[in-house]
mmCIF file of C-alpha atoms and ligand atoms in Angstrom:
data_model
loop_
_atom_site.group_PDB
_atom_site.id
_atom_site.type_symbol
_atom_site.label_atom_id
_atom_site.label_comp_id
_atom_site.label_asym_id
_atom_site.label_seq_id
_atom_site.Cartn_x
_atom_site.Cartn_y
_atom_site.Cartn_z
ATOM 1 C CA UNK A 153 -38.937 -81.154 61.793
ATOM 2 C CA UNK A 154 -42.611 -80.548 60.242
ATOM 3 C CA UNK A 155 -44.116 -77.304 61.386
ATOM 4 C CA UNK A 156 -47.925 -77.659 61.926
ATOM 5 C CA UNK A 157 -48.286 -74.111 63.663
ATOM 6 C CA UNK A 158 -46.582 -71.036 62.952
ATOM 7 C CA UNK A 159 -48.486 -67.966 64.570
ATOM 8 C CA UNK A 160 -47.594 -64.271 65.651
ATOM 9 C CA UNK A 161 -47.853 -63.589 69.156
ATOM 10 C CA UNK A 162 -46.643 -59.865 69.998
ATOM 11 C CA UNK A 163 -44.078 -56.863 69.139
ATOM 12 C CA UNK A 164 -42.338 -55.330 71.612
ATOM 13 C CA UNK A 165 -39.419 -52.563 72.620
ATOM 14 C CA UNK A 166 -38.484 -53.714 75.649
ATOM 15 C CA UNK A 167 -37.167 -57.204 76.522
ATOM 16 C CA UNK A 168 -38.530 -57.205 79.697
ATOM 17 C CA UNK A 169 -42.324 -56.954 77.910
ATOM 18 C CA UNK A 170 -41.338 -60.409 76.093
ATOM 19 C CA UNK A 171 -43.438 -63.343 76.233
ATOM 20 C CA UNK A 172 -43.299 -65.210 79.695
ATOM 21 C CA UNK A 173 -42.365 -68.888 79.123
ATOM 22 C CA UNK A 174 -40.420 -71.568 79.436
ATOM 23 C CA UNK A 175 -40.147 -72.759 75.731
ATOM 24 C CA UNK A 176 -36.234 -72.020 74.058
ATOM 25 C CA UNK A 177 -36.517 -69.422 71.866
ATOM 26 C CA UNK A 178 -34.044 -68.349 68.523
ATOM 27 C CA UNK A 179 -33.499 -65.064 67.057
ATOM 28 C CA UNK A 180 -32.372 -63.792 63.738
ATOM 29 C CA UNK A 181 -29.726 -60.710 63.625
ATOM 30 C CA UNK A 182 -27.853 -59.352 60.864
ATOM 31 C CA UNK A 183 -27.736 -56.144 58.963
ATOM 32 C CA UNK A 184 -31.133 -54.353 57.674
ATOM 33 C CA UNK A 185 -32.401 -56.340 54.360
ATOM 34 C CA UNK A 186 -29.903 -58.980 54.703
ATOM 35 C CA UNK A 187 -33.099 -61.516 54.571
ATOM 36 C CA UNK A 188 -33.941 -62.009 58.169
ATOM 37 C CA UNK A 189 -38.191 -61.519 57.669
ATOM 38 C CA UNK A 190 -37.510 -63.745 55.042
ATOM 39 C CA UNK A 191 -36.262 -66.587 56.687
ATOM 40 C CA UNK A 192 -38.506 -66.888 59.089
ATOM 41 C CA UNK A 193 -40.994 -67.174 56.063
ATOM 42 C CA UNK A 194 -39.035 -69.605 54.256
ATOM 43 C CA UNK A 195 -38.566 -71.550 57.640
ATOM 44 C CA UNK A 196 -42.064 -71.732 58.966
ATOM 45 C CA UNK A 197 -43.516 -71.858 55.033
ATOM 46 C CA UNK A 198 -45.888 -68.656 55.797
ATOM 47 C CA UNK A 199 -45.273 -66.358 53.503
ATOM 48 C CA UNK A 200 -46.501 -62.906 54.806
ATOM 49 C CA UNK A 201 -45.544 -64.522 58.903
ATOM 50 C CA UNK A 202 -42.823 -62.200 59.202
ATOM 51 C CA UNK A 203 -42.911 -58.620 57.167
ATOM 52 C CA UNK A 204 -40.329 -58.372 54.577
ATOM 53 C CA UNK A 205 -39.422 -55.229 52.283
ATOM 54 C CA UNK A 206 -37.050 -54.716 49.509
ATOM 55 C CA UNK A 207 -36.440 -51.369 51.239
ATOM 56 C CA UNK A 208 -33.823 -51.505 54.233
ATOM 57 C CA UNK A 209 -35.142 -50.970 57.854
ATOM 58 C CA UNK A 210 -38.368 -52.913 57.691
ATOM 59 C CA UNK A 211 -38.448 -54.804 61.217
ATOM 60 C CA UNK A 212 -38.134 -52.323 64.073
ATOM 61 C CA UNK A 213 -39.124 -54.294 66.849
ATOM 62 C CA UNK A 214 -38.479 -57.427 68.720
ATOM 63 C CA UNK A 215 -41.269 -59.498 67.224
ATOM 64 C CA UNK A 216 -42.071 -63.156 68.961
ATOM 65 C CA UNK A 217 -43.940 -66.262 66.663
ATOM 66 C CA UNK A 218 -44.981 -69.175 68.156
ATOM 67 C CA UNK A 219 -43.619 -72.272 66.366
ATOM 68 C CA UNK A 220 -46.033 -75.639 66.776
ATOM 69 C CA UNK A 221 -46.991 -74.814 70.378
ATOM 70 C CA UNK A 222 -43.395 -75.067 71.989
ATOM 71 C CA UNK A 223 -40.953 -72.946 71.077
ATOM 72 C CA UNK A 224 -39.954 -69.426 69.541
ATOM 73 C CA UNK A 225 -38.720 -68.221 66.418
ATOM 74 C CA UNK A 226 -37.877 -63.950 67.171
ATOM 75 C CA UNK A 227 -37.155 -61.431 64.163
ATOM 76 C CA UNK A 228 -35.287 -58.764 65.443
ATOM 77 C CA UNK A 229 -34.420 -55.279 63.580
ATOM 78 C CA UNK A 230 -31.601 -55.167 61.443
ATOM 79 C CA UNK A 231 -28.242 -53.135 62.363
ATOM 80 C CA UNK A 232 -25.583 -50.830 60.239
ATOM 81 C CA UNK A 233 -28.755 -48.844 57.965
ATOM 82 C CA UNK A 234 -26.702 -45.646 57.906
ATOM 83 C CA UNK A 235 -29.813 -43.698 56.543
ATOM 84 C CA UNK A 236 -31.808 -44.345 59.905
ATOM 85 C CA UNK A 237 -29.726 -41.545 61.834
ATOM 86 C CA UNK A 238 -27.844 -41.734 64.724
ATOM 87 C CA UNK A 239 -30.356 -41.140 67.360
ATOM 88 C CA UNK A 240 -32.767 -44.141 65.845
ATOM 89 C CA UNK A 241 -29.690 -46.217 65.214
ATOM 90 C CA UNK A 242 -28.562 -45.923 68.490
ATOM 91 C CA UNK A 243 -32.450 -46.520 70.096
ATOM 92 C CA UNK A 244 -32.180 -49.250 67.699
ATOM 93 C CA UNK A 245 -28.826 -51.239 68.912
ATOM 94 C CA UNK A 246 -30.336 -50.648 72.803
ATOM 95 C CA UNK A 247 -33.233 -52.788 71.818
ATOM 96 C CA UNK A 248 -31.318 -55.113 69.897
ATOM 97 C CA UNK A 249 -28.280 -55.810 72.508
ATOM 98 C CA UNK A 250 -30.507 -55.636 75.579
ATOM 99 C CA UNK A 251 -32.641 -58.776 74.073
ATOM 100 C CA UNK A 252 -29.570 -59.985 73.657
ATOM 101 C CA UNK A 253 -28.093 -60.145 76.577
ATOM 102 C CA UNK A 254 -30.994 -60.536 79.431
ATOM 103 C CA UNK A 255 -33.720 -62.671 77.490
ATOM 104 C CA UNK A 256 -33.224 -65.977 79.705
ATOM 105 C CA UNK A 257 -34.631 -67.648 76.873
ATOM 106 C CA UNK A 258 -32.764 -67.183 73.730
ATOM 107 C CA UNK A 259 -31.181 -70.442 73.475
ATOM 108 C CA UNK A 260 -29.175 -69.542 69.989
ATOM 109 C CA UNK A 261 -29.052 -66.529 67.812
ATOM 110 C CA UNK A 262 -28.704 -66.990 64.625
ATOM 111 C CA UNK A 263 -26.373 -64.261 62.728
ATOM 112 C CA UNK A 264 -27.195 -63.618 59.296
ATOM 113 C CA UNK A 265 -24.710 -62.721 56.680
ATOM 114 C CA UNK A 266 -24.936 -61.597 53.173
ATOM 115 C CA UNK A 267 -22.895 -64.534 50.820
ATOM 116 C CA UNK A 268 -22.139 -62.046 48.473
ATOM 117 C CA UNK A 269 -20.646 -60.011 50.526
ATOM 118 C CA UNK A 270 -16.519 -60.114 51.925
ATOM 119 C CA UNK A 271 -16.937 -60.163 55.650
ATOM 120 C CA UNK A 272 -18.068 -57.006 56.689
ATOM 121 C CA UNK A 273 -16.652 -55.188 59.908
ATOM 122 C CA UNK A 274 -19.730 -54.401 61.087
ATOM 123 C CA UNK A 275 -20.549 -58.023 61.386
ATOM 124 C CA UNK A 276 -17.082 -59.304 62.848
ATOM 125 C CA UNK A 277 -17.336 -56.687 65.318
ATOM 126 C CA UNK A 278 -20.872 -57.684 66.220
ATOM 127 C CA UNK A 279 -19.830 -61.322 66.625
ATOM 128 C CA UNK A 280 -17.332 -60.521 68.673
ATOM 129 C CA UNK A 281 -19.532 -58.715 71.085
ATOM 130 C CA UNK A 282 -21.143 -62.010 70.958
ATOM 131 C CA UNK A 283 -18.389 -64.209 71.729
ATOM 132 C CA UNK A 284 -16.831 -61.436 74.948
ATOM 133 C CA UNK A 285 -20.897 -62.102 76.365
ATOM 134 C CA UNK A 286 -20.478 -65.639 76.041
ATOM 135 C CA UNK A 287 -24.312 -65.837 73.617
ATOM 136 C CA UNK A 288 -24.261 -68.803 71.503
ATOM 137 C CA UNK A 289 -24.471 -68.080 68.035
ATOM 138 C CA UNK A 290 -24.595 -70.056 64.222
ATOM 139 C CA UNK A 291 -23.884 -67.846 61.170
ATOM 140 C CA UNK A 292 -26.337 -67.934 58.163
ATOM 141 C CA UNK A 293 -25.618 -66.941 54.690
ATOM 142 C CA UNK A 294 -28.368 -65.688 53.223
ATOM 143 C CA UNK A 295 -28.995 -65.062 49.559
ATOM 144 C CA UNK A 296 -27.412 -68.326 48.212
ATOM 145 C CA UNK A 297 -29.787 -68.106 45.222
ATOM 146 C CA UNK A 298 -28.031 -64.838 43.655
ATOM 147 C CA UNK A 299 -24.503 -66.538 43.633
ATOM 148 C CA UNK A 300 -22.841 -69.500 41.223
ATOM 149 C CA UNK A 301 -22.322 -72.508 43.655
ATOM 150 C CA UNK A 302 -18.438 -71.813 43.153
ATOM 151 C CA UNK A 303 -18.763 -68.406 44.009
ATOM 152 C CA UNK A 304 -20.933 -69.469 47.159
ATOM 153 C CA UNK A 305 -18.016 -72.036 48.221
ATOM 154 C CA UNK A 306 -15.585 -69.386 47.481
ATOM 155 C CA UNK A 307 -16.940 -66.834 49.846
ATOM 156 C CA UNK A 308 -18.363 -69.201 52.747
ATOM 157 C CA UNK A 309 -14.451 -70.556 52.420
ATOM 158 C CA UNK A 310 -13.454 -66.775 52.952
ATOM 159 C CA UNK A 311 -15.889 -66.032 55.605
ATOM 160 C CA UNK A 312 -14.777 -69.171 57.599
ATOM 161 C CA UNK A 313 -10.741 -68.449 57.295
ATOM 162 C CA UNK A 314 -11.593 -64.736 58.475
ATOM 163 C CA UNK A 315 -13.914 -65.867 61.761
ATOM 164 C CA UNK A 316 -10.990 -68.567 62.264
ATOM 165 C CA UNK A 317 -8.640 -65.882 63.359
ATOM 166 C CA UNK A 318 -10.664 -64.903 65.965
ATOM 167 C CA UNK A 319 -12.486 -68.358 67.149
ATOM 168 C CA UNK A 320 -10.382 -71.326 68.243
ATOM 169 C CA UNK A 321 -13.910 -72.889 66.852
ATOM 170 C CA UNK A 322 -15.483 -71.871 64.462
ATOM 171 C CA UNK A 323 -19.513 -71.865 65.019
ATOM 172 C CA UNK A 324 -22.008 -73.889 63.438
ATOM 173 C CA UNK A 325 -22.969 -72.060 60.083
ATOM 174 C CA UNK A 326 -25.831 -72.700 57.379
ATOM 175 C CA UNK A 327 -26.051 -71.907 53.499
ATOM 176 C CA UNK A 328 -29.525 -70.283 52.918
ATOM 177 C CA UNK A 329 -31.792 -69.050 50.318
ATOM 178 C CA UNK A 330 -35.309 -68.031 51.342
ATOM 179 C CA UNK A 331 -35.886 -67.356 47.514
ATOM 180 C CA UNK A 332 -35.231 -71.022 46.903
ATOM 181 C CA UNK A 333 -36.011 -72.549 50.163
ATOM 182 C CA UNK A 334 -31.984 -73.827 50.579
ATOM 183 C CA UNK A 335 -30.897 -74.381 54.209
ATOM 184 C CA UNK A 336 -34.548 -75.430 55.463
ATOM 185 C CA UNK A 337 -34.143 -78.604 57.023
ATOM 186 C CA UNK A 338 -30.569 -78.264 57.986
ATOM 187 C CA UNK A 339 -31.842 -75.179 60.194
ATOM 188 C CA UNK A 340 -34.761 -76.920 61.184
ATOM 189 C CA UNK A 341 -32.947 -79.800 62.404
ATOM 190 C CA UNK A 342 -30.227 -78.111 63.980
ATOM 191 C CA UNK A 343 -33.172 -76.512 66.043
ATOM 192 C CA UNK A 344 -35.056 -79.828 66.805
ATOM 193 C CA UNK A 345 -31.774 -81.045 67.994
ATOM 194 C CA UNK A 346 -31.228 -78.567 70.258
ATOM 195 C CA UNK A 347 -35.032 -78.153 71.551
ATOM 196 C CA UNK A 348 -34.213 -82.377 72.243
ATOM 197 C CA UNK A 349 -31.799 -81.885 74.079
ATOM 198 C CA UNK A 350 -33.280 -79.341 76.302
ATOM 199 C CA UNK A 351 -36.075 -81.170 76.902
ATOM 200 C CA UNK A 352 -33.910 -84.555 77.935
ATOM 201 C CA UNK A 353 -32.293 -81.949 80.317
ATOM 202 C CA UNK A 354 -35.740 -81.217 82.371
ATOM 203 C CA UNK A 355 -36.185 -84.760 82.780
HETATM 204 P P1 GTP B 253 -34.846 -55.465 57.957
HETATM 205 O O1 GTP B 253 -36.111 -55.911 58.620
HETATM 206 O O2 GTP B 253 -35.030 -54.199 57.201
HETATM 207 O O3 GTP B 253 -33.686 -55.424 58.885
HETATM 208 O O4 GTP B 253 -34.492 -56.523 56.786
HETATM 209 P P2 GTP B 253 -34.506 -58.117 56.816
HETATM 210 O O5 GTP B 253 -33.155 -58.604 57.191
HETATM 211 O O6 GTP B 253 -35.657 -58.634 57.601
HETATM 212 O O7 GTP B 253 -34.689 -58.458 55.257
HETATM 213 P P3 GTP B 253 -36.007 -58.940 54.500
HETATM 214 O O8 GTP B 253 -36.327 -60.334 54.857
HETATM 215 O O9 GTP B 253 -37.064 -57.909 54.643
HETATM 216 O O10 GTP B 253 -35.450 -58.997 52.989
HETATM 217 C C1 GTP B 253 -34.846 -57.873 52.374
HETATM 218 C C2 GTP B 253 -34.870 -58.049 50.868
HETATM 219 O O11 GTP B 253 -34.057 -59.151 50.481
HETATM 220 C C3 GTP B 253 -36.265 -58.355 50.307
HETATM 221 O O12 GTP B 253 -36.404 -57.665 49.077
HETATM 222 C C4 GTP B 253 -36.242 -59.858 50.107
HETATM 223 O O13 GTP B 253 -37.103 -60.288 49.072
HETATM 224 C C5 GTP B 253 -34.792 -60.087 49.705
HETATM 225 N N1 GTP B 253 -34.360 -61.454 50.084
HETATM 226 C C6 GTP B 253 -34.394 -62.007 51.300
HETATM 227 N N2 GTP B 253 -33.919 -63.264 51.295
HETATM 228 C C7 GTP B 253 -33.592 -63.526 50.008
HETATM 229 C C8 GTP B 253 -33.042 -64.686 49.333
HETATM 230 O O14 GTP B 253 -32.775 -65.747 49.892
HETATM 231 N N3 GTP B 253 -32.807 -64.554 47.992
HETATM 232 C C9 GTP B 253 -33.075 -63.405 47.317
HETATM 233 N N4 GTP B 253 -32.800 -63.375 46.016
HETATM 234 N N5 GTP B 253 -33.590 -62.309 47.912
HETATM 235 C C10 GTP B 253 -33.850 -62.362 49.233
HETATM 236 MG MG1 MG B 254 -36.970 -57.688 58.805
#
């Protein structure tokens, strides 16, 4: 899929102050600084679209870009910074959840995970959550660059055989690096299909 427009349209707290529309929207989750600013970046190929930092805890709010006039890319705040305290954590995970769950138009989240990383609880816990809410969901390893493709195998092998014990199937997943621009047109293409088939639906 070419993207000819990629443009900001509004941050907000509250799901219910979201854009009104019929277009699908998809939303990037994962711990704070796993890469999700970054992505959206590497995805839309505008570098300062999304705000990125190397320090944790960048993205705070729900924030909504329009992709080439029809549909939504959304960069939520990251989960799990310990440092943020409870209170801000907890403001934090009411924001986050509640988009989840009531935005009629997320049509997939996308849950990013660090491929250098084991599987984290924090994450199998939060895609769990997922799955007992019935939100459809593809994982994304982020940070491909920073591994040996071995290495990368070895722990997207790991990550699979770990989310297998829990899923009868396992989700669709993606090998990413926004440093690198990996995973770009799988992602993209995996989102054209699915914006396709929506639109064959309305017919
Ligand atoms: P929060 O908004 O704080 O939740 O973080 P985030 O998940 O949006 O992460 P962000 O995109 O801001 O990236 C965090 C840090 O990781 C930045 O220093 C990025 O440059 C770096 N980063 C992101 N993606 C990649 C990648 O694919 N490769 C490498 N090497 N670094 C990356
Ligand atoms: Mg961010």
């Amino acid at each position: 899929m070419k993207i000819s427009s990629a443009e900001f349209v509004v941050s907000n707290t509250d799901f219910r102050k979201c854009p009104a529309t019929s277009f699908p929207e998809y939303a990037f989750i994962g711990r704070s600084n796993v890469g999700k600013s970054s992505l959206i970046n590497m995805l839309t190929g505008r570098k300062g679209l999304a705000m990125t930092s190397a320090t944790p805890g960048k993205t705070l709010l729900i924030n909504h870009f329009i992709i080439n006039n029809n549909w939504y890319l959304v960069d939520l705040p990251g989960y799990g910074y310990a440092k943020r305290g409870q209170k801000m954590q907890e403001r934090l995970q009411y924001i986050i959840r509640s988009y989840i769950l009531y935005r009629e138009a997320l049509t997939c989240l996308f849950v990013l995970v660090d491929s250098r990383l084991e599987p984290q609880r924090i994450d199998l816990d939060f895609i769990e959550w997922l799955g007992e809410n019935g939100i459809p969901f593809a994982i994304v390893f982020t940070k491909a660059d920073k591994l040996s493709s071995g290495k990368l195998q070895g722990n997207v092998d790991i990550y699979l055989e770990k989310l297998s014990e829990q899923w009868e199937e396992l989700p669709p997943y993606f090998v990413t690096s926004s440093e690198h621009k990996i995973g770009r047109e799988e992602l993209l293409n995996y989102i054209d299909s699915i914006n396709s088939e929506l639109k064959m639906k309305e017919k």
